[in-house]
Short mmCIF file of N, CA, C and O in Angstrom, two decimals:
data_model
loop_
_atom_site.label_atom_id
_atom_site.label_comp_id
_atom_site.label_asym_id
_atom_site.label_seq_id
_atom_site.Cartn_x
_atom_site.Cartn_y
_atom_site.Cartn_z
N GLN B 299 13.41 -3.52 34.55
CA GLN B 299 12.57 -2.53 33.96
C GLN B 299 12.73 -2.48 32.43
O GLN B 299 11.77 -2.23 31.72
N LYS B 300 13.98 -2.67 32.00
CA LYS B 300 14.23 -2.67 30.55
C LYS B 300 13.45 -3.78 29.87
O LYS B 300 12.88 -3.59 28.80
N GLU B 301 13.44 -4.98 30.48
CA GLU B 301 12.73 -6.10 29.91
C GLU B 301 11.22 -5.84 29.88
O GLU B 301 10.54 -6.18 28.90
N GLU B 302 10.73 -5.25 30.94
CA GLU B 302 9.29 -4.92 30.99
C GLU B 302 8.90 -3.90 29.94
O GLU B 302 7.89 -4.04 29.24
N LEU B 303 9.76 -2.88 29.75
CA LEU B 303 9.50 -1.88 28.70
C LEU B 303 9.58 -2.51 27.31
O LEU B 303 8.74 -2.22 26.47
N LYS B 304 10.54 -3.39 27.12
CA LYS B 304 10.70 -4.08 25.83
C LYS B 304 9.45 -4.96 25.55
O LYS B 304 8.95 -5.00 24.43
N LYS B 305 8.96 -5.63 26.59
CA LYS B 305 7.78 -6.48 26.45
C LYS B 305 6.58 -5.64 26.07
O LYS B 305 5.79 -6.02 25.20
N LYS B 306 6.39 -4.47 26.68
CA LYS B 306 5.26 -3.57 26.38
C LYS B 306 5.37 -3.09 24.92
O LYS B 306 4.37 -2.98 24.21
N GLU B 307 6.58 -2.76 24.48
CA GLU B 307 6.78 -2.32 23.10
C GLU B 307 6.42 -3.43 22.13
O GLU B 307 5.81 -3.17 21.09
N GLN B 308 6.81 -4.67 22.45
CA GLN B 308 6.48 -5.80 21.57
C GLN B 308 4.96 -6.02 21.52
O GLN B 308 4.41 -6.30 20.40
N ILE B 309 4.31 -5.84 22.61
CA ILE B 309 2.83 -5.99 22.62
C ILE B 309 2.21 -4.92 21.76
O ILE B 309 1.27 -5.21 20.98
N GLU B 310 2.67 -3.67 21.88
CA GLU B 310 2.12 -2.57 21.06
C GLU B 310 2.39 -2.82 19.59
O GLU B 310 1.54 -2.58 18.73
N ASP B 311 3.62 -3.29 19.27
CA ASP B 311 3.92 -3.59 17.87
C ASP B 311 3.02 -4.70 17.32
O ASP B 311 2.54 -4.59 16.20
N THR B 312 2.79 -5.69 18.15
CA THR B 312 1.88 -6.77 17.72
C THR B 312 0.48 -6.25 17.50
O THR B 312 -0.18 -6.61 16.49
N LYS B 313 -0.02 -5.35 18.34
CA LYS B 313 -1.35 -4.78 18.15
C LYS B 313 -1.44 -3.98 16.86
O LYS B 313 -2.42 -4.06 16.17
N GLU B 314 -0.39 -3.26 16.55
CA GLU B 314 -0.38 -2.49 15.30
C GLU B 314 -0.37 -3.38 14.08
O GLU B 314 -1.07 -3.13 13.11
N ILE B 315 0.39 -4.46 14.17
CA ILE B 315 0.40 -5.43 13.06
C ILE B 315 -0.95 -6.09 12.91
O ILE B 315 -1.48 -6.23 11.79
N GLU B 316 -1.57 -6.44 14.01
CA GLU B 316 -2.91 -7.09 14.00
C GLU B 316 -3.94 -6.21 13.32
O GLU B 316 -4.85 -6.68 12.67
N LYS B 317 -3.85 -4.89 13.55
CA LYS B 317 -4.80 -3.96 12.95
C LYS B 317 -4.75 -3.99 11.40
O LYS B 317 -5.70 -3.67 10.75
N LYS B 318 -3.59 -4.39 10.85
CA LYS B 318 -3.41 -4.39 9.40
C LYS B 318 -3.70 -5.75 8.75
O LYS B 318 -3.67 -5.86 7.54
N ILE B 319 -3.95 -6.75 9.53
CA ILE B 319 -4.24 -8.06 8.98
C ILE B 319 -5.62 -8.08 8.34
O ILE B 319 -6.60 -7.72 8.97
N PRO B 320 -5.67 -8.47 7.05
CA PRO B 320 -7.00 -8.57 6.43
C PRO B 320 -7.84 -9.60 7.15
O PRO B 320 -7.33 -10.59 7.69
N LYS B 321 -9.12 -9.41 7.09
CA LYS B 321 -10.04 -10.31 7.75
C LYS B 321 -10.32 -11.50 6.88
O LYS B 321 -10.05 -11.51 5.69
N GLY B 322 -10.89 -12.53 7.48
CA GLY B 322 -11.36 -13.68 6.73
C GLY B 322 -12.87 -13.55 6.61
O GLY B 322 -13.50 -12.62 7.09
N LEU B 323 -13.45 -14.52 5.95
CA LEU B 323 -14.91 -14.57 5.75
C LEU B 323 -15.48 -15.70 6.59
O LEU B 323 -15.00 -16.84 6.53
N ARG B 324 -16.50 -15.40 7.34
CA ARG B 324 -17.14 -16.40 8.18
C ARG B 324 -17.87 -17.42 7.28
O ARG B 324 -18.54 -17.05 6.34
N ASN B 325 -17.75 -18.69 7.62
CA ASN B 325 -18.47 -19.74 6.94
C ASN B 325 -19.89 -19.78 7.50
O ASN B 325 -20.05 -19.92 8.70
N LEU B 326 -20.87 -19.64 6.65
CA LEU B 326 -22.28 -19.60 7.08
C LEU B 326 -22.95 -20.95 6.91
O LEU B 326 -24.14 -20.99 6.65
N GLY B 327 -22.23 -21.97 7.02
CA GLY B 327 -22.77 -23.36 6.76
C GLY B 327 -21.81 -23.95 5.78
O GLY B 327 -20.63 -23.95 5.97
N ASN B 328 -22.29 -24.42 4.66
CA ASN B 328 -21.43 -24.93 3.59
C ASN B 328 -21.19 -23.85 2.56
O ASN B 328 -21.38 -24.04 1.37
N THR B 329 -20.73 -22.70 2.99
CA THR B 329 -20.55 -21.56 2.10
C THR B 329 -19.09 -21.33 1.71
O THR B 329 -18.76 -20.23 1.20
N CYS B 330 -18.25 -22.28 1.90
CA CYS B 330 -16.85 -22.09 1.53
C CYS B 330 -16.70 -21.81 0.02
O CYS B 330 -15.81 -21.14 -0.40
N TYR B 331 -17.59 -22.40 -0.80
CA TYR B 331 -17.56 -22.18 -2.25
C TYR B 331 -17.75 -20.65 -2.52
O TYR B 331 -17.06 -20.07 -3.36
N MET B 332 -18.72 -20.03 -1.81
CA MET B 332 -18.96 -18.62 -1.99
C MET B 332 -17.85 -17.79 -1.45
O MET B 332 -17.39 -16.81 -2.04
N ASN B 333 -17.32 -18.19 -0.27
CA ASN B 333 -16.23 -17.43 0.34
C ASN B 333 -14.99 -17.43 -0.55
O ASN B 333 -14.30 -16.41 -0.66
N ALA B 334 -14.70 -18.58 -1.21
CA ALA B 334 -13.54 -18.63 -2.11
C ALA B 334 -13.76 -17.66 -3.28
O ALA B 334 -12.85 -16.93 -3.68
N SER B 335 -14.99 -17.65 -3.83
CA SER B 335 -15.30 -16.72 -4.93
C SER B 335 -15.19 -15.27 -4.47
O SER B 335 -14.59 -14.44 -5.16
N LEU B 336 -15.71 -14.96 -3.26
CA LEU B 336 -15.65 -13.62 -2.77
C LEU B 336 -14.23 -13.16 -2.46
O LEU B 336 -13.88 -12.03 -2.67
N GLN B 337 -13.40 -14.08 -1.99
CA GLN B 337 -11.99 -13.75 -1.70
C GLN B 337 -11.33 -13.34 -2.97
O GLN B 337 -10.51 -12.37 -2.99
N CYS B 338 -11.58 -13.98 -4.08
CA CYS B 338 -11.03 -13.61 -5.39
C CYS B 338 -11.46 -12.16 -5.73
O CYS B 338 -10.63 -11.34 -6.15
N LEU B 339 -12.73 -11.87 -5.54
CA LEU B 339 -13.27 -10.55 -5.90
C LEU B 339 -12.76 -9.49 -4.94
O LEU B 339 -12.41 -8.39 -5.35
N ILE B 340 -12.76 -9.78 -3.66
CA ILE B 340 -12.32 -8.83 -2.63
C ILE B 340 -10.85 -8.41 -2.86
O ILE B 340 -10.49 -7.26 -2.60
N ASN B 341 -10.04 -9.32 -3.37
CA ASN B 341 -8.63 -9.03 -3.58
C ASN B 341 -8.31 -8.54 -5.01
O ASN B 341 -7.14 -8.52 -5.38
N THR B 342 -9.32 -8.20 -5.77
CA THR B 342 -9.14 -7.67 -7.13
C THR B 342 -8.99 -6.17 -7.01
O THR B 342 -9.90 -5.45 -6.58
N PRO B 343 -7.82 -5.63 -7.43
CA PRO B 343 -7.56 -4.21 -7.27
C PRO B 343 -8.62 -3.30 -7.89
O PRO B 343 -8.99 -2.28 -7.30
N LEU B 344 -9.14 -3.62 -9.08
CA LEU B 344 -10.12 -2.76 -9.71
C LEU B 344 -11.39 -2.71 -8.90
O LEU B 344 -11.99 -1.64 -8.72
N LEU B 345 -11.82 -3.84 -8.32
CA LEU B 345 -13.02 -3.82 -7.48
C LEU B 345 -12.76 -3.04 -6.17
O LEU B 345 -13.68 -2.40 -5.67
N GLN B 346 -11.57 -3.10 -5.69
CA GLN B 346 -11.21 -2.30 -4.51
C GLN B 346 -11.34 -0.83 -4.82
O GLN B 346 -11.90 -0.05 -4.04
N GLN B 347 -10.88 -0.44 -5.99
CA GLN B 347 -10.96 0.99 -6.40
C GLN B 347 -12.44 1.39 -6.56
O GLN B 347 -12.78 2.49 -6.17
N LEU B 348 -13.24 0.55 -7.10
CA LEU B 348 -14.64 0.87 -7.37
C LEU B 348 -15.46 0.96 -6.08
O LEU B 348 -16.42 1.69 -6.04
N THR B 349 -15.10 0.21 -5.08
CA THR B 349 -15.94 0.12 -3.90
C THR B 349 -15.37 0.81 -2.67
O THR B 349 -16.14 1.11 -1.74
N LEU B 350 -14.10 1.11 -2.63
CA LEU B 350 -13.50 1.63 -1.41
C LEU B 350 -13.07 3.07 -1.50
O LEU B 350 -12.61 3.63 -0.49
N ASN B 351 -13.20 3.70 -2.62
CA ASN B 351 -12.79 5.10 -2.75
C ASN B 351 -13.81 6.02 -2.06
O ASN B 351 -14.85 5.58 -1.60
N GLU B 352 -13.48 7.30 -2.00
CA GLU B 352 -14.36 8.27 -1.30
C GLU B 352 -15.72 8.36 -1.91
O GLU B 352 -16.72 8.61 -1.25
N HIS B 353 -15.79 8.20 -3.22
CA HIS B 353 -17.08 8.25 -3.94
C HIS B 353 -17.30 6.93 -4.65
O HIS B 353 -17.13 6.85 -5.88
N PRO B 354 -17.71 5.89 -3.90
CA PRO B 354 -17.89 4.61 -4.53
C PRO B 354 -18.97 4.63 -5.60
O PRO B 354 -19.89 5.44 -5.54
N ILE B 355 -18.79 3.78 -6.57
CA ILE B 355 -19.72 3.73 -7.66
C ILE B 355 -21.12 3.32 -7.17
O ILE B 355 -21.25 2.51 -6.24
N LYS B 356 -22.16 3.91 -7.71
CA LYS B 356 -23.52 3.58 -7.35
C LYS B 356 -24.19 2.96 -8.56
O LYS B 356 -24.11 3.47 -9.67
N LEU B 357 -24.83 1.84 -8.33
CA LEU B 357 -25.56 1.18 -9.38
C LEU B 357 -27.03 1.18 -9.07
O LEU B 357 -27.42 0.85 -7.95
N LYS B 358 -27.86 1.55 -10.00
CA LYS B 358 -29.31 1.64 -9.76
C LYS B 358 -29.91 0.30 -9.41
O LYS B 358 -29.71 -0.68 -10.13
N SER B 359 -30.59 0.25 -8.30
CA SER B 359 -31.37 -0.94 -7.90
C SER B 359 -30.53 -2.22 -7.91
O SER B 359 -30.98 -3.25 -8.38
N ASN B 360 -29.32 -2.18 -7.43
CA ASN B 360 -28.48 -3.34 -7.48
C ASN B 360 -28.14 -3.83 -6.07
O ASN B 360 -27.13 -3.45 -5.50
N LYS B 361 -29.00 -4.67 -5.52
CA LYS B 361 -28.87 -5.15 -4.12
C LYS B 361 -27.55 -5.97 -4.01
O LYS B 361 -26.85 -5.85 -3.00
N MET B 362 -27.23 -6.76 -5.02
CA MET B 362 -26.02 -7.60 -4.97
C MET B 362 -24.79 -6.67 -4.84
O MET B 362 -23.93 -6.91 -3.97
N PHE B 363 -24.70 -5.68 -5.66
CA PHE B 363 -23.53 -4.80 -5.60
C PHE B 363 -23.49 -4.02 -4.31
O PHE B 363 -22.39 -3.86 -3.71
N GLU B 364 -24.62 -3.56 -3.79
CA GLU B 364 -24.67 -2.88 -2.51
C GLU B 364 -24.14 -3.79 -1.39
O GLU B 364 -23.37 -3.35 -0.55
N GLN B 365 -24.58 -5.04 -1.40
CA GLN B 365 -24.11 -5.98 -0.38
C GLN B 365 -22.62 -6.26 -0.53
O GLN B 365 -21.89 -6.38 0.47
N PHE B 366 -22.15 -6.35 -1.76
CA PHE B 366 -20.73 -6.57 -1.99
C PHE B 366 -19.92 -5.36 -1.51
O PHE B 366 -18.88 -5.54 -0.88
N GLN B 367 -20.39 -4.16 -1.76
CA GLN B 367 -19.70 -2.97 -1.27
C GLN B 367 -19.61 -2.99 0.23
O GLN B 367 -18.56 -2.66 0.81
N GLN B 368 -20.67 -3.33 0.90
CA GLN B 368 -20.67 -3.36 2.38
C GLN B 368 -19.68 -4.41 2.88
O GLN B 368 -18.97 -4.17 3.85
N LEU B 369 -19.64 -5.55 2.21
CA LEU B 369 -18.68 -6.59 2.54
C LEU B 369 -17.27 -6.09 2.36
O LEU B 369 -16.39 -6.29 3.23
N MET B 370 -17.00 -5.44 1.24
CA MET B 370 -15.65 -4.92 0.96
C MET B 370 -15.24 -3.91 2.06
O MET B 370 -14.13 -3.91 2.54
N GLN B 371 -16.13 -3.01 2.37
CA GLN B 371 -15.81 -1.99 3.41
C GLN B 371 -15.54 -2.63 4.74
O GLN B 371 -14.59 -2.27 5.42
N GLY B 372 -16.33 -3.60 5.16
CA GLY B 372 -16.10 -4.31 6.37
C GLY B 372 -14.84 -5.11 6.39
O GLY B 372 -14.08 -5.19 7.38
N TYR B 373 -14.53 -5.72 5.25
CA TYR B 373 -13.33 -6.55 5.11
C TYR B 373 -12.05 -5.72 5.24
O TYR B 373 -11.12 -6.10 5.91
N TRP B 374 -12.00 -4.59 4.57
CA TRP B 374 -10.80 -3.78 4.53
C TRP B 374 -10.72 -2.71 5.61
O TRP B 374 -9.75 -1.99 5.73
N GLN B 375 -11.74 -2.62 6.46
CA GLN B 375 -11.74 -1.67 7.56
C GLN B 375 -10.67 -2.08 8.54
O GLN B 375 -10.48 -3.24 8.85
N THR B 376 -9.95 -1.09 9.07
CA THR B 376 -8.88 -1.39 10.02
C THR B 376 -9.44 -2.09 11.26
O THR B 376 -10.50 -1.68 11.76
N ASN B 377 -8.76 -3.09 11.70
CA ASN B 377 -9.18 -3.82 12.88
C ASN B 377 -8.97 -2.94 14.10
O ASN B 377 -7.88 -2.63 14.47
N THR B 378 -10.06 -2.51 14.74
CA THR B 378 -9.98 -1.72 15.95
C THR B 378 -10.14 -2.60 17.19
O THR B 378 -9.83 -2.18 18.29
N ASN B 379 -10.63 -3.76 16.96
CA ASN B 379 -10.84 -4.73 18.06
C ASN B 379 -10.16 -6.02 17.65
O ASN B 379 -10.37 -6.50 16.55
N SER B 380 -9.34 -6.56 18.49
CA SER B 380 -8.57 -7.75 18.12
C SER B 380 -9.48 -8.97 17.79
O SER B 380 -9.00 -9.94 17.28
N ARG B 381 -10.75 -8.88 18.10
CA ARG B 381 -11.69 -10.02 17.81
C ARG B 381 -12.32 -9.86 16.42
O ARG B 381 -13.10 -10.71 16.07
N GLU B 382 -12.03 -8.80 15.72
CA GLU B 382 -12.68 -8.56 14.41
C GLU B 382 -11.86 -9.15 13.28
O GLU B 382 -11.44 -8.46 12.37
N TYR B 383 -11.64 -10.46 13.30
CA TYR B 383 -10.83 -11.08 12.26
C TYR B 383 -11.67 -11.73 11.17
O TYR B 383 -11.12 -12.24 10.20
N VAL B 384 -12.98 -11.73 11.31
CA VAL B 384 -13.83 -12.29 10.29
C VAL B 384 -14.99 -11.35 9.96
O VAL B 384 -15.41 -10.59 10.83
N VAL B 385 -15.48 -11.44 8.73
CA VAL B 385 -16.63 -10.70 8.34
C VAL B 385 -17.62 -11.72 7.79
O VAL B 385 -17.25 -12.62 7.06
N ALA B 386 -18.88 -11.59 8.16
CA ALA B 386 -19.91 -12.51 7.67
C ALA B 386 -20.47 -12.00 6.35
O ALA B 386 -20.99 -10.89 6.27
N PRO B 387 -20.37 -12.81 5.28
CA PRO B 387 -20.89 -12.39 3.98
C PRO B 387 -22.41 -12.70 3.84
O PRO B 387 -22.87 -13.02 2.76
N SER B 388 -23.16 -12.57 4.92
CA SER B 388 -24.55 -12.94 4.92
C SER B 388 -25.38 -12.09 3.94
O SER B 388 -26.32 -12.59 3.33
N GLY B 389 -25.05 -10.81 3.80
CA GLY B 389 -25.80 -9.94 2.89
C GLY B 389 -25.61 -10.39 1.47
O GLY B 389 -26.61 -10.41 0.66
N VAL B 390 -24.42 -10.75 1.06
CA VAL B 390 -24.17 -11.25 -0.29
C VAL B 390 -24.85 -12.57 -0.52
O VAL B 390 -25.49 -12.80 -1.56
N LYS B 391 -24.80 -13.45 0.51
CA LYS B 391 -25.46 -14.76 0.35
C LYS B 391 -26.94 -14.57 0.16
O LYS B 391 -27.59 -15.23 -0.66
N SER B 392 -27.55 -13.67 0.94
CA SER B 392 -28.97 -13.43 0.86
C SER B 392 -29.34 -12.88 -0.51
O SER B 392 -30.30 -13.33 -1.14
N ALA B 393 -28.58 -11.90 -1.01
CA ALA B 393 -28.85 -11.32 -2.33
C ALA B 393 -28.68 -12.36 -3.42
O ALA B 393 -29.50 -12.41 -4.34
N LEU B 394 -27.64 -13.18 -3.31
CA LEU B 394 -27.43 -14.23 -4.32
C LEU B 394 -28.58 -15.25 -4.28
O LEU B 394 -29.08 -15.64 -5.33
N GLY B 395 -29.02 -15.60 -3.10
CA GLY B 395 -30.15 -16.55 -2.95
C GLY B 395 -31.44 -15.98 -3.49
O GLY B 395 -32.28 -16.76 -4.01
N GLN B 396 -31.65 -14.68 -3.38
CA GLN B 396 -32.86 -14.09 -3.94
C GLN B 396 -32.88 -14.14 -5.45
O GLN B 396 -33.92 -14.26 -6.11
N LEU B 397 -31.69 -14.09 -6.04
CA LEU B 397 -31.59 -14.11 -7.50
C LEU B 397 -31.57 -15.50 -8.09
O LEU B 397 -32.13 -15.78 -9.12
N ILE B 398 -30.86 -16.43 -7.38
CA ILE B 398 -30.69 -17.79 -7.87
C ILE B 398 -31.18 -18.71 -6.74
O ILE B 398 -30.48 -18.91 -5.72
N PRO B 399 -32.37 -19.30 -6.88
CA PRO B 399 -32.97 -20.06 -5.75
C PRO B 399 -32.06 -21.16 -5.16
O PRO B 399 -32.10 -21.42 -3.95
N LYS B 400 -31.27 -21.82 -5.96
CA LYS B 400 -30.47 -22.90 -5.41
C LYS B 400 -29.42 -22.42 -4.43
O LYS B 400 -28.94 -23.16 -3.59
N PHE B 401 -29.13 -21.12 -4.45
CA PHE B 401 -28.16 -20.57 -3.50
C PHE B 401 -28.83 -20.08 -2.21
O PHE B 401 -28.17 -19.53 -1.34
N GLN B 402 -30.11 -20.29 -2.10
CA GLN B 402 -30.83 -19.93 -0.85
C GLN B 402 -30.48 -20.90 0.27
O GLN B 402 -30.50 -20.57 1.42
N THR B 403 -30.16 -22.14 -0.09
CA THR B 403 -29.85 -23.16 0.93
C THR B 403 -28.43 -23.02 1.40
O THR B 403 -27.65 -22.21 0.87
N PHE B 404 -28.11 -23.82 2.35
CA PHE B 404 -26.70 -23.85 2.85
C PHE B 404 -26.01 -25.11 2.37
O PHE B 404 -25.06 -25.60 2.97
N ASP B 405 -26.48 -25.62 1.21
CA ASP B 405 -25.84 -26.78 0.60
C ASP B 405 -24.54 -26.35 -0.10
O ASP B 405 -24.39 -25.19 -0.49
N GLN B 406 -23.65 -27.30 -0.26
CA GLN B 406 -22.40 -27.04 -0.97
C GLN B 406 -22.74 -26.79 -2.45
O GLN B 406 -23.57 -27.46 -3.00
N GLN B 407 -22.11 -25.80 -3.06
CA GLN B 407 -22.29 -25.49 -4.45
C GLN B 407 -20.89 -25.43 -5.12
O GLN B 407 -19.86 -25.52 -4.46
N ASP B 408 -20.90 -25.22 -6.41
CA ASP B 408 -19.64 -25.16 -7.17
C ASP B 408 -19.06 -23.76 -7.11
O ASP B 408 -19.76 -22.79 -7.37
N THR B 409 -17.78 -23.67 -6.75
CA THR B 409 -17.11 -22.39 -6.61
C THR B 409 -17.09 -21.59 -7.89
O THR B 409 -17.38 -20.42 -7.96
N LEU B 410 -16.69 -22.26 -9.01
CA LEU B 410 -16.59 -21.57 -10.27
C LEU B 410 -17.94 -21.08 -10.74
O LEU B 410 -18.08 -19.96 -11.24
N GLU B 411 -19.01 -21.90 -10.57
CA GLU B 411 -20.34 -21.46 -10.91
C GLU B 411 -20.74 -20.19 -10.13
O GLU B 411 -21.29 -19.25 -10.67
N CYS B 412 -20.46 -20.22 -8.86
CA CYS B 412 -20.77 -19.07 -8.02
C CYS B 412 -19.98 -17.84 -8.50
O CYS B 412 -20.58 -16.73 -8.64
N LEU B 413 -18.73 -17.95 -8.76
CA LEU B 413 -17.91 -16.82 -9.21
C LEU B 413 -18.44 -16.30 -10.54
O LEU B 413 -18.59 -15.07 -10.71
N LEU B 414 -18.76 -17.17 -11.45
CA LEU B 414 -19.27 -16.74 -12.76
C LEU B 414 -20.63 -16.04 -12.60
O LEU B 414 -20.92 -15.02 -13.26
N LEU B 415 -21.46 -16.53 -11.70
CA LEU B 415 -22.74 -15.84 -11.43
C LEU B 415 -22.52 -14.47 -10.84
O LEU B 415 -23.21 -13.49 -11.22
N LEU B 416 -21.60 -14.37 -9.92
CA LEU B 416 -21.33 -13.07 -9.31
C LEU B 416 -20.80 -12.05 -10.33
O LEU B 416 -21.06 -10.86 -10.22
N LEU B 417 -20.07 -12.57 -11.34
CA LEU B 417 -19.52 -11.69 -12.33
C LEU B 417 -20.44 -11.43 -13.57
O LEU B 417 -20.17 -10.52 -14.32
N SER B 418 -21.45 -12.22 -13.72
CA SER B 418 -22.20 -12.16 -14.97
C SER B 418 -23.65 -11.71 -14.87
O SER B 418 -24.36 -11.86 -15.86
N PHE B 419 -24.04 -11.15 -13.79
CA PHE B 419 -25.40 -10.67 -13.73
C PHE B 419 -25.60 -9.59 -14.77
O PHE B 419 -24.82 -8.63 -14.82
N ASP B 420 -26.62 -9.73 -15.63
CA ASP B 420 -26.81 -8.73 -16.66
C ASP B 420 -27.70 -7.61 -16.17
O ASP B 420 -28.43 -7.72 -15.20
N ASN B 421 -27.67 -6.50 -16.86
CA ASN B 421 -28.40 -5.30 -16.56
C ASN B 421 -28.21 -4.88 -15.12
O ASN B 421 -27.13 -4.42 -14.74
N GLU B 422 -29.25 -5.01 -14.26
CA GLU B 422 -29.14 -4.48 -12.90
C GLU B 422 -28.50 -5.45 -11.92
O GLU B 422 -28.27 -5.06 -10.80
N TYR B 423 -28.28 -6.68 -12.28
CA TYR B 423 -27.73 -7.64 -11.32
C TYR B 423 -26.34 -8.12 -11.74
O TYR B 423 -26.19 -9.13 -12.38
N TYR B 424 -25.33 -7.41 -11.36
CA TYR B 424 -23.99 -7.83 -11.54
C TYR B 424 -23.08 -7.11 -10.53
O TYR B 424 -23.40 -6.03 -10.10
N ILE B 425 -21.99 -7.71 -10.21
CA ILE B 425 -21.08 -7.08 -9.25
C ILE B 425 -20.18 -6.09 -9.99
O ILE B 425 -19.97 -4.98 -9.51
N CYS B 426 -19.63 -6.46 -11.09
CA CYS B 426 -18.66 -5.57 -11.73
C CYS B 426 -19.00 -5.30 -13.17
O CYS B 426 -19.11 -6.25 -13.95
N ILE B 427 -19.16 -4.06 -13.52
CA ILE B 427 -19.50 -3.72 -14.90
C ILE B 427 -18.24 -3.41 -15.73
O ILE B 427 -18.33 -3.19 -16.91
N TYR B 428 -17.10 -3.43 -15.11
CA TYR B 428 -15.90 -3.00 -15.81
C TYR B 428 -14.93 -4.12 -16.13
O TYR B 428 -13.95 -3.91 -16.79
N ILE B 429 -15.16 -5.30 -15.62
CA ILE B 429 -14.22 -6.41 -15.91
C ILE B 429 -14.68 -7.11 -17.18
O ILE B 429 -15.77 -7.38 -17.39
#
């Protein structure tokens, strides 16, 4: 009985640890370049503060930022289901493709170019206005 109780405790401990594991990003084709860029942004403390607090920043008519906020919230949400280890960045990819036609395809692109584009949208199209 002691071994069975110990085994149950280990399973519960594992489940609690799994809930805290950050998620990965689903590859939507050849989108590893975008996923690498997004991982950098997702793990930037200032962006976490801007998008995950109780009163997240609102930007007028900024589809890219809205999609990025949704991705951040899904990424950092506690895992309630052990199958929720990935988040699909399809909203960000769609918004990026609407702004830059070459990103509409599922072709491989340059990671640094994608990251710079995500950071440098002027006026209403940019992810971060504070960096």
